[in-house]
Amino acid sequence: MTPLSLALAHSLPEVILAVGVLGLVLYGALRGKASDGPVTEIAVGLLGAAILVILLGFKEQAILFDGAVIDDGFGRFMKVLALIGSLTALVMGQDFLARERIDKFEFPILVLLATLGMMVLISAQNLISMYLGLELMSLALYVVAAFNRDDLRASEAGLKYFVLGALSSGMLLYGASLIYGFAGTVDFAGIAAATQGHVSIGIIFGLVFLMTGLAFKMSAVPFHMWTPDVYEGAPTPVTAFFGSAVKMAAVAITVRVLMTAFPGAEAQWRQIIVFISILSMALGAFAAIGQTNIKRLMAYSAIGHVGFALVGLAAGTQEGVFGVMVYMAIYLVMTLGSFAAILSMRVAGHAVEQISDLSGLAKNNPLMAFFFAMLMFSLAGIPPLAGFFAKWYVFNAAIQAHLYPLAVIGVLSSAVAAYYYLRVVKIMYFDEAAPAFDPPTPALRVVLAITSLFVLFLFAYPALFIDATATAAKSLF
Amino acid sequence: MYAAILFLPLIGFLIAGPFGRQLGARPSELVTTSLLFVAALLSWIAFANVALGEEPGSVALLGEWFSSGALRAEWTVRVDSLTAVMLVVVTTVSALVHLYSIGYMSDDPSRPRFFSYLSLFTFAMLALVTADNLLQMFFGWEGVGLASYLLIGFWYQKPSANAAAIKAFVVNRVGDFGFLLGIFMVFVLTRSINFEQIFAAAPGLANTTIHVFGAEWDAMTITCLLLFMGAMGKSAQFLLHTWLPDAMEGPTPVSALIHAATMVTAGVFMVARLSPLFEQAPHALSFVIFIGATTAFFAATVGLVQNDIKRVIAYSTCSQLGYMFVALGVGGYSIGIFHLFTHAFFKALLFLGAGSVIVAMHHEQDMRNMGGLWRKIPFTFAMMTIGTLALTGFPYTSGYFSKDAIIEAAYASHRPMAFYGYLMTVIAAALTSFYSWRLVFLTFFGKAQWADEGHGAAAHSVGAAAVAGHAPDAHAADAHDDHGHHGPLNPHEAPIVMLIPLAVLAVGALFAGLIFHSDFIGEGFNEFWKGSLFLGPDNHILHEMEEIPHLAALMPTIMMVAGFLIALYMYILAPATPARLAAAMPALYRFLLNKWYFDELYDKIFVRPAFWLGNLFWRGGDGAIIDRLGPDGVAARVVDVTGRVVRLQSGYIYHYAFAMLIGLAAIITWYIVGGVR
Amino acid sequence: MIAALFFYLFSAVLIASAFLVITSRNPVHSVLFLILAFFNAAGLFLLLGAEFLAMLLVVVYVGAVAVLFLFVVMMLDVDFAEFKQGFMRYLPVGGAIGAIVLLELVLVVGGWRVDAASLANVASPAPPAMSNTLALGRVLYTQYAYLFIAAGMVLLTAMIGAIILTLHHKVGIKRQDVAAQNARTPKDAVELRKKSFRQGV
C-alpha cells in the first residue's frame, strides 16, 4: 500500500463521515423541503458504519498524513464513545426536534460535522490538526446550540457559547504559538522530545494557555461558566449531545496532548490538572444543590464528573489513563440514559424540564422511575452500579500516584454530590404525583432501558469491558 | 452439559420471576418444574459419568468475573465426584419438591413467585456446589441465604413468618461473617482464592503462625475455625441453630428442600470441599467434633417434647447435621457426605410426608390434635414409616449404613473429643428413635383427636394455653388457612402429584445406603471419589472403623430398638405416661420444651442490649451530638456555599469571560511566583 | 538597520491601532483602525520575507473582510455606547488582570532564546531559491492535504451555520425565480387584444 492509500484506509471512518456529509448537504439542498426527511436516518447509518469500521478495522498503531494523525487504540476507543454519543443523541432527539418544529435537515448534518471534528480532534498528532478538529467541532456546536433560533434562550445560549468559545480558541491558539515558538515544532512527538529533561517557562506558559482552551471544552472550572446556561438554553437533544460526545472528544484530546506531547512536563501540568479537578469537583457538588431545572442540574453534574475524570489524569500513570477511559465510557452511558429520561419529560405534548415535574413518577410510570433512579444512583457512585466502578478506578489511580489529598477531596465532594442525585430519586418516589408524562417514544425507551441495565449489571461481568479499555489505555504508553 | 445443569434453574427463575404474573400460575409451575427435571436427569448422567464412571473431574471456565491485584475471581463449573454427589442431591430433591409443590401450593394465589424463588434457590445452590473458588462459593452461599429468606417469609402477611425470615437472615449473617473472614485469611495465606492453588499451598502452611492481638496463633486453625463458623451458621449448629426451627414458618416444601436436604448441608459440603485445609488443622477438627456432637445431642433432646410436627423434624435435621459434622471432624469426610446423601432422601421424605399430613389435616400442625390417621391416609403413613425407619437406622435402610458408620468412625478415631462424639451420637441415636416413633405414634395411632372437636381458632388457643406461654407455632398456618372448611374435619389423602415424590424419595430412603455404601465409604472409596476429598497421610479412619469391637458397633442398633420400645410404651401401651413424667420433672420438661432457653438467652444477651445500645446511640449520640454538629450543621453550611456559588452564575458573558481570565492569570501567576518545579 | 527601524515602526503602529480599535467611540473608526492594523501586520510579514502571506492579508482581510465589516457597521445602527456601559466599571479589575498577564508574558518572552535544537525541528523549512507561493503550494496539497481538507470542512460548517441561523424564508414576499423568468415566453406574458379606436379600455 502506498502511504496515501494506507492513510485513507486508516481514516476510513473520517472519510465515511466527510463524504457522507457532503452528499447529505447536496441532497438536502436540492430536496428543498423544510423537514429533515430521511437525512437523520442516513446520518445515523453513517455514524453506525463508522463505528463498525472502527470496531472491525485496524488493530495496530499508525501515524499518518506526515504526522498529522495517529490511529491508535486509545483514539479508536474514544472515537467509538464519541460516535455512540452522537448516534444516540440523534436517535433520541429526532422526535423532540420534530415536535419543536426545528427538524431541519441541517441538524443531522451539523451533528455529523461536529462528530467529524471530534474524530479529527481525537486522533490529532500535532497542534494544527488538533486546532482544526477543535474548530470544526466547535463551529458546528455553536450553531446547534442556537439551532432553535426563534427561541430566545437558545439564541442566547448559542451566542454565549460562541463568544466564550472564540475567547478560549484564541487562548488555545496563543498557547499553541508559544509552544511552537519555544519547541520549534507543532508535532506532539517533537514537543515531547523538546521538553525532555529541562522544560522552559515559555513552554509552560504555552501549556497553560492550551489547557485553558481545552478545559473550556471539557467545561472544567474556572472555564465552565458557559455550561449551565448553554445546557439549559439549548434544545434538549443538543444538550444530550454536548453532555455525551463532546465531553468524550474534549477529555480524549486533553489526555492525548498531556500524555504524548508533554510527558516531560508532567510535574508541571499535574498542578494545573489537580487545581481544575478540585475546583470542578467542588463546584459541581455544591452549585448543583440549588438547581430547580433538570438540565441545569445535569450541567453542574457534568462539571463535577469532569473533575472526577481528571483525578485519574492527574495520576499521570497508565492506571490513571485507564481510569479516565473507564470513567468516560461509563459517564457516557449514564449521561445518555439520563437524557433519555429528560427527553421523555413531556406533559400533554409540551416538554417540561423542572425537577419538580418528576414528582411521583414512581406512581405514574414505575419502570421509567426505576431506570432513572438507577442512573441517578450510578451518577452518585453508589455500589454496585457502574458509576461506582468509574469513581473507584480513578481514585485508585490517584492513590497509587500518592495524590491522597486529591482522592480525599474527590470522595468528599462525591458525598456532597450524592445529595442532589438522591433528591431527584426522592422527588420521583416520595413526592405528591405531578401530572403524568406522555408515553415516551420507542427510541427513548430503548436507550433508557439499555443504559440503565448496563449500569445495573456491569458488575456481574465487567471483564470484557475492562479488558478492552485496558488494552486501549496501553497504546498511549 | 454441566453449564446446562447450572443454568436451567436460573432460566426457570428468569421466566417465572419477572413474567410469572403474565404467564399465569400453571405455566410457571410447568416451566420451572420441567426445567428442574431436565437438570436432575443431566445430574444423574453426570453422576454416572464422573463418580461411578471413569470420566475425570473437570473445571470449566465460564468467564472471568473480575481481577484486582492478586485476586482473580472466575465463574466456573467444577465437577468432580463430590460435586456430582451434591448435584444429584440438589437437583433430584429440588425437582421432586417442585412437583410436590404443584399440589401443596395449589390454593396459593402467588404460586409463580413461589416457584421462581424455588428455582432461584436451586440455581444458587448449584453455583455453590460447582464453585471452583471461594468467592463463587460465597456467591452461592449468600444466594441460598437470600432465597431461604424469601421463602421463609413467603407468607409475608404473617408477622411470625417475617420475624422468622429476619431471624434466619441475621443468624446466618453471624456465620457468614466468620466465613468471610476465613476467606480473607485464606487469601492472605495463599494469595489466591482458587481451590487448586489453595489446596496445593495447604500442606506448606501446616505450622505457620500469625500474629494477632499480641499472641502467635496457628494460622490454619484460625482459618478453619473461621470457615467452620460459616458452616455453623448455614448448617444450624449448636449456638447458631436458633433460626432453623423458626424457619418452619415457610411452606413445607421449602422446609423439605432448603431446611432439610440442601441448604443446611452446605456447611457440611464446604468443610468436605475444603478438606485439604481442615486436614492441616487438627484442633479445628476437634472443635468440629465437639460442636457436631453437642448439636446432635442437644437437638435430639429438644425434639423429644416438641408438639409441632414440623418442628420435631426440624430438630431432627439439626441433630443429623450434628452427626455429619462429627463424621467430618474425625476425618471421615466421605462418611459425612454419605450421610448427607442418604439424609437428603429420608429427611425430604419425612418433611414432604409431614406436608401431606398437614394438608390432610387442613393445615393443622400440632400433633396433639392428630392421631389415628393411618386409616385415613394409609399411603402417607407408609411413606412416613419408611422415612422413620431410615432415620432411626433400621438395618439395611440407608440411615443404617451412614449413621452407624459415623458412630463407628467416632469410636475408632483417636482425635481428642472423638469419644465425646461417640458418646453423644450413641445417646442421640436412642433419642432420635424415640422422638421419631413418638411422631409416628402421635400422628397416626391412638385416639383421633380431631374427630370430636371442631377445627378452628378455638382449638389453637386451647393448645397454646396448655403449653404455658409457648406455642407460637400452633398458629403457623392461620393466616394462610384460607380454604375455609367448616363442620367436622375429614382427613383425605393428598393429590397424586404430591404422592409421587414421596414414593420416589422412599425408594431412595430404603435403598440408597445399600447401593452406594461401598462406593462412598467402602472398598470403592478411591475409585469413587478420585481424590476430590483429601485425606492426610495418617488418616485411616475408614479402615479403622471396620475394626472396632463388635459391641461398640452394635450400640446404635441397640439404642434404636430401645428408643422404639420406650416410645411404644409411652404413646401406645400407656398413653398417660408422658403427662406424668412431665409433671414429675417440670423443670426438665420446660427446659427441653423451651429449647434449653436459647432464644430467651440470646434475647437477653444480644437482642435487648443491641436495642438498648442502638437507642442510646440513636437518640443521644446520633440525634443530639452528631446530627446537630454533623449532617445538619454541615448541610446548612453546604446550602450557604451553594447560594454563593450560584450567585456567581450571573448570566453575563463578560462575567464569564472574566472568570476564565482570572483562572488563567491565577495559574500563570502560580508558576511565576512558585517557579517551575 | 533599516529593517529594524521598519520593524519597530510597524509594530508600534500595529499595537497602537489595535488599542484604538477597542477604545474608539465610533465603530466606523474602529474598523478603519482595524484596517490599519492589518496593513501593519502585512508589513511585518514582508519584513520576514513572507510576501505571499502579506499579500493574502491585504487582499483577503483588508479587501474583503474589513470592508464587509464596514458595510455591516454602517448599515446596522448599533448603539455601541450601550455596549460600553460596563466598560469603566470593570476597567480596574480587567486592567489589573491584563497588566498581570502582560507582565508575566514579558517576563517569559524576555527570556526567549531561539536555540538550534528548535530550529532543527521545523517541519518544512523554506527551500532556497524558491518563491514563497511556490513553496507553500508544494506542501499545501501534499504534506498538509489532510489539514487542508479539514480546513475546508471548517469553512463549510461556517457557511452552513451562517445560513441556518440567518436565512429566513418569509412567506408573502415575492422572490426572483430565474428559472421561471427564463421559461417565460411572450405568449404567457403578453396578451394582445383588439380594441376599437377611440374608446376606453
JSON list of C-alpha atoms in Angstrom, two decimals, chain A residues 160 163-164 167-168 171 201 204-205 208-209 212 216 222-223 225-226 228-229 267-269 271-272 275 283 286-287 289-291 296 300 392 459-463, chain B residues 62-68 75 637-639 641-642 645-646 648-653 655-657 659-664 666-668 670-672 675-677:
[
{"chain": "A", "resi": 160, "resn": "LYS", "atom": "CA", "xyz": [-22.67, 32.91, 24.80]},
{"chain": "A", "resi": 163, "resn": "VAL", "atom": "CA", "xyz": [-18.26, 34.35, 22.23]},
{"chain": "A", "resi": 164, "resn": "LEU", "atom": "CA", "xyz": [-16.66, 32.47, 25.07]},
{"chain": "A", "resi": 167, "resn": "LEU", "atom": "CA", "xyz": [-12.09, 33.54, 23.52]},
{"chain": "A", "resi": 168, "resn": "SER", "atom": "CA", "xyz": [-10.99, 30.07, 24.52]},
{"chain": "A", "resi": 171, "resn": "MET", "atom": "CA", "xyz": [-6.17, 31.32, 24.18]},
{"chain": "A", "resi": 201, "resn": "ILE", "atom": "CA", "xyz": [8.93, 28.54, 31.31]},
{"chain": "A", "resi": 204, "resn": "ILE", "atom": "CA", "xyz": [4.80, 26.01, 30.50]},
{"chain": "A", "resi": 205, "resn": "PHE", "atom": "CA", "xyz": [3.02, 29.22, 29.60]},
{"chain": "A", "resi": 208, "resn": "VAL", "atom": "CA", "xyz": [-1.30, 26.80, 30.46]},
{"chain": "A", "resi": 209, "resn": "PHE", "atom": "CA", "xyz": [-2.97, 28.66, 27.61]},
{"chain": "A", "resi": 212, "resn": "THR", "atom": "CA", "xyz": [-7.31, 26.81, 29.19]},
{"chain": "A", "resi": 216, "resn": "PHE", "atom": "CA", "xyz": [-13.21, 25.25, 28.29]},
{"chain": "A", "resi": 222, "resn": "PRO", "atom": "CA", "xyz": [-12.97, 28.01, 36.15]},
{"chain": "A", "resi": 223, "resn": "PHE", "atom": "CA", "xyz": [-13.62, 27.74, 32.42]},
{"chain": "A", "resi": 225, "resn": "MET", "atom": "CA", "xyz": [-19.20, 29.30, 33.17]},
{"chain": "A", "resi": 226, "resn": "TRP", "atom": "CA", "xyz": [-20.93, 28.76, 29.85]},
{"chain": "A", "resi": 228, "resn": "PRO", "atom": "CA", "xyz": [-25.19, 25.79, 32.84]},
{"chain": "A", "resi": 229, "resn": "ASP", "atom": "CA", "xyz": [-26.59, 28.47, 30.56]},
{"chain": "A", "resi": 267, "resn": "ALA", "atom": "CA", "xyz": [5.12, 17.57, 37.24]},
{"chain": "A", "resi": 268, "resn": "GLN", "atom": "CA", "xyz": [4.01, 20.93, 35.90]},
{"chain": "A", "resi": 269, "resn": "TRP", "atom": "CA", "xyz": [0.77, 20.04, 34.21]},
{"chain": "A", "resi": 271, "resn": "GLN", "atom": "CA", "xyz": [-0.51, 21.02, 39.18]},
{"chain": "A", "resi": 272, "resn": "ILE", "atom": "CA", "xyz": [-2.95, 22.51, 36.68]},
{"chain": "A", "resi": 275, "resn": "PHE", "atom": "CA", "xyz": [-6.20, 22.59, 40.51]},
{"chain": "A", "resi": 283, "resn": "LEU", "atom": "CA", "xyz": [-18.27, 23.40, 42.29]},
{"chain": "A", "resi": 286, "resn": "PHE", "atom": "CA", "xyz": [-22.13, 22.50, 45.63]},
{"chain": "A", "resi": 287, "resn": "ALA", "atom": "CA", "xyz": [-23.68, 24.53, 42.87]},
{"chain": "A", "resi": 289, "resn": "ILE", "atom": "CA", "xyz": [-27.80, 21.62, 45.00]},
{"chain": "A", "resi": 290, "resn": "GLY", "atom": "CA", "xyz": [-29.73, 24.80, 44.46]},
{"chain": "A", "resi": 291, "resn": "GLN", "atom": "CA", "xyz": [-30.93, 23.97, 40.96]},
{"chain": "A", "resi": 296, "resn": "ARG", "atom": "CA", "xyz": [-29.06, 22.84, 34.64]},
{"chain": "A", "resi": 300, "resn": "TYR", "atom": "CA", "xyz": [-23.34, 21.00, 37.12]},
{"chain": "A", "resi": 392, "resn": "TRP", "atom": "CA", "xyz": [-13.19, 3.59, 42.02]},
{"chain": "A", "resi": 459, "resn": "PHE", "atom": "CA", "xyz": [-20.59, -5.51, 37.93]},
{"chain": "A", "resi": 460, "resn": "ALA", "atom": "CA", "xyz": [-21.71, -9.03, 37.02]},
{"chain": "A", "resi": 461, "resn": "TYR", "atom": "CA", "xyz": [-19.43, -9.29, 34.03]},
{"chain": "A", "resi": 462, "resn": "PRO", "atom": "CA", "xyz": [-17.09, -6.34, 33.76]},
{"chain": "A", "resi": 463, "resn": "ALA", "atom": "CA", "xyz": [-14.16, -8.30, 32.33]},
{"chain": "B", "resi": 62, "resn": "LEU", "atom": "CA", "xyz": [-17.49, -19.77, 32.13]},
{"chain": "B", "resi": 63, "resn": "GLY", "atom": "CA", "xyz": [-15.78, -16.44, 32.15]},
{"chain": "B", "resi": 64, "resn": "GLU", "atom": "CA", "xyz": [-13.73, -14.12, 34.21]},
{"chain": "B", "resi": 65, "resn": "TRP", "atom": "CA", "xyz": [-15.58, -12.27, 36.87]},
{"chain": "B", "resi": 66, "resn": "PHE", "atom": "CA", "xyz": [-13.04, -9.67, 37.84]},
{"chain": "B", "resi": 67, "resn": "SER", "atom": "CA", "xyz": [-9.49, -9.37, 38.91]},
{"chain": "B", "resi": 68, "resn": "SER", "atom": "CA", "xyz": [-7.98, -6.93, 41.29]},
{"chain": "B", "resi": 75, "resn": "TRP", "atom": "CA", "xyz": [-17.22, -18.06, 37.09]},
{"chain": "B", "resi": 637, "resn": "ARG", "atom": "CA", "xyz": [-23.12, 25.27, 55.52]},
{"chain": "B", "resi": 638, "resn": "VAL", "atom": "CA", "xyz": [-23.47, 23.47, 52.20]},
{"chain": "B", "resi": 639, "resn": "VAL", "atom": "CA", "xyz": [-26.60, 25.43, 51.45]},
{"chain": "B", "resi": 641, "resn": "VAL", "atom": "CA", "xyz": [-21.91, 27.75, 49.94]},
{"chain": "B", "resi": 642, "resn": "THR", "atom": "CA", "xyz": [-24.36, 26.78, 47.23]},
{"chain": "B", "resi": 645, "resn": "VAL", "atom": "CA", "xyz": [-21.67, 29.73, 44.13]},
{"chain": "B", "resi": 646, "resn": "VAL", "atom": "CA", "xyz": [-24.95, 30.08, 42.31]},
{"chain": "B", "resi": 648, "resn": "LEU", "atom": "CA", "xyz": [-21.51, 33.71, 40.58]},
{"chain": "B", "resi": 649, "resn": "GLN", "atom": "CA", "xyz": [-23.55, 32.42, 37.67]},
{"chain": "B", "resi": 650, "resn": "SER", "atom": "CA", "xyz": [-24.85, 35.85, 36.73]},
{"chain": "B", "resi": 651, "resn": "GLY", "atom": "CA", "xyz": [-25.65, 35.19, 33.11]},
{"chain": "B", "resi": 652, "resn": "TYR", "atom": "CA", "xyz": [-23.43, 38.00, 31.78]},
{"chain": "B", "resi": 653, "resn": "ILE", "atom": "CA", "xyz": [-20.91, 36.99, 29.18]},
{"chain": "B", "resi": 655, "resn": "HIS", "atom": "CA", "xyz": [-18.52, 37.89, 33.92]},
{"chain": "B", "resi": 656, "resn": "TYR", "atom": "CA", "xyz": [-17.92, 34.50, 32.40]},
{"chain": "B", "resi": 657, "resn": "ALA", "atom": "CA", "xyz": [-15.01, 35.76, 30.34]},
{"chain": "B", "resi": 659, "resn": "ALA", "atom": "CA", "xyz": [-13.82, 34.16, 35.32]},
{"chain": "B", "resi": 660, "resn": "MET", "atom": "CA", "xyz": [-11.83, 32.45, 32.58]},
{"chain": "B", "resi": 661, "resn": "LEU", "atom": "CA", "xyz": [-9.22, 35.17, 32.51]},
{"chain": "B", "resi": 662, "resn": "ILE", "atom": "CA", "xyz": [-8.90, 35.23, 36.27]},
{"chain": "B", "resi": 663, "resn": "GLY", "atom": "CA", "xyz": [-8.41, 31.48, 36.26]},
{"chain": "B", "resi": 664, "resn": "LEU", "atom": "CA", "xyz": [-5.78, 31.77, 33.59]},
{"chain": "B", "resi": 666, "resn": "ALA", "atom": "CA", "xyz": [-4.12, 32.65, 38.63]},
{"chain": "B", "resi": 667, "resn": "ILE", "atom": "CA", "xyz": [-2.49, 29.59, 37.11]},
{"chain": "B", "resi": 668, "resn": "ILE", "atom": "CA", "xyz": [0.18, 31.61, 35.36]},
{"chain": "B", "resi": 670, "resn": "TRP", "atom": "CA", "xyz": [1.19, 30.36, 40.38]},
{"chain": "B", "resi": 671, "resn": "TYR", "atom": "CA", "xyz": [4.02, 29.30, 38.11]},
{"chain": "B", "resi": 672, "resn": "ILE", "atom": "CA", "xyz": [5.73, 32.69, 38.12]},
{"chain": "B", "resi": 675, "resn": "GLY", "atom": "CA", "xyz": [8.67, 28.87, 39.95]},
{"chain": "B", "resi": 676, "resn": "VAL", "atom": "CA", "xyz": [8.58, 25.82, 37.79]},
{"chain": "B", "resi": 677, "resn": "ARG", "atom": "CA", "xyz": [9.06, 22.78, 39.90]}
]
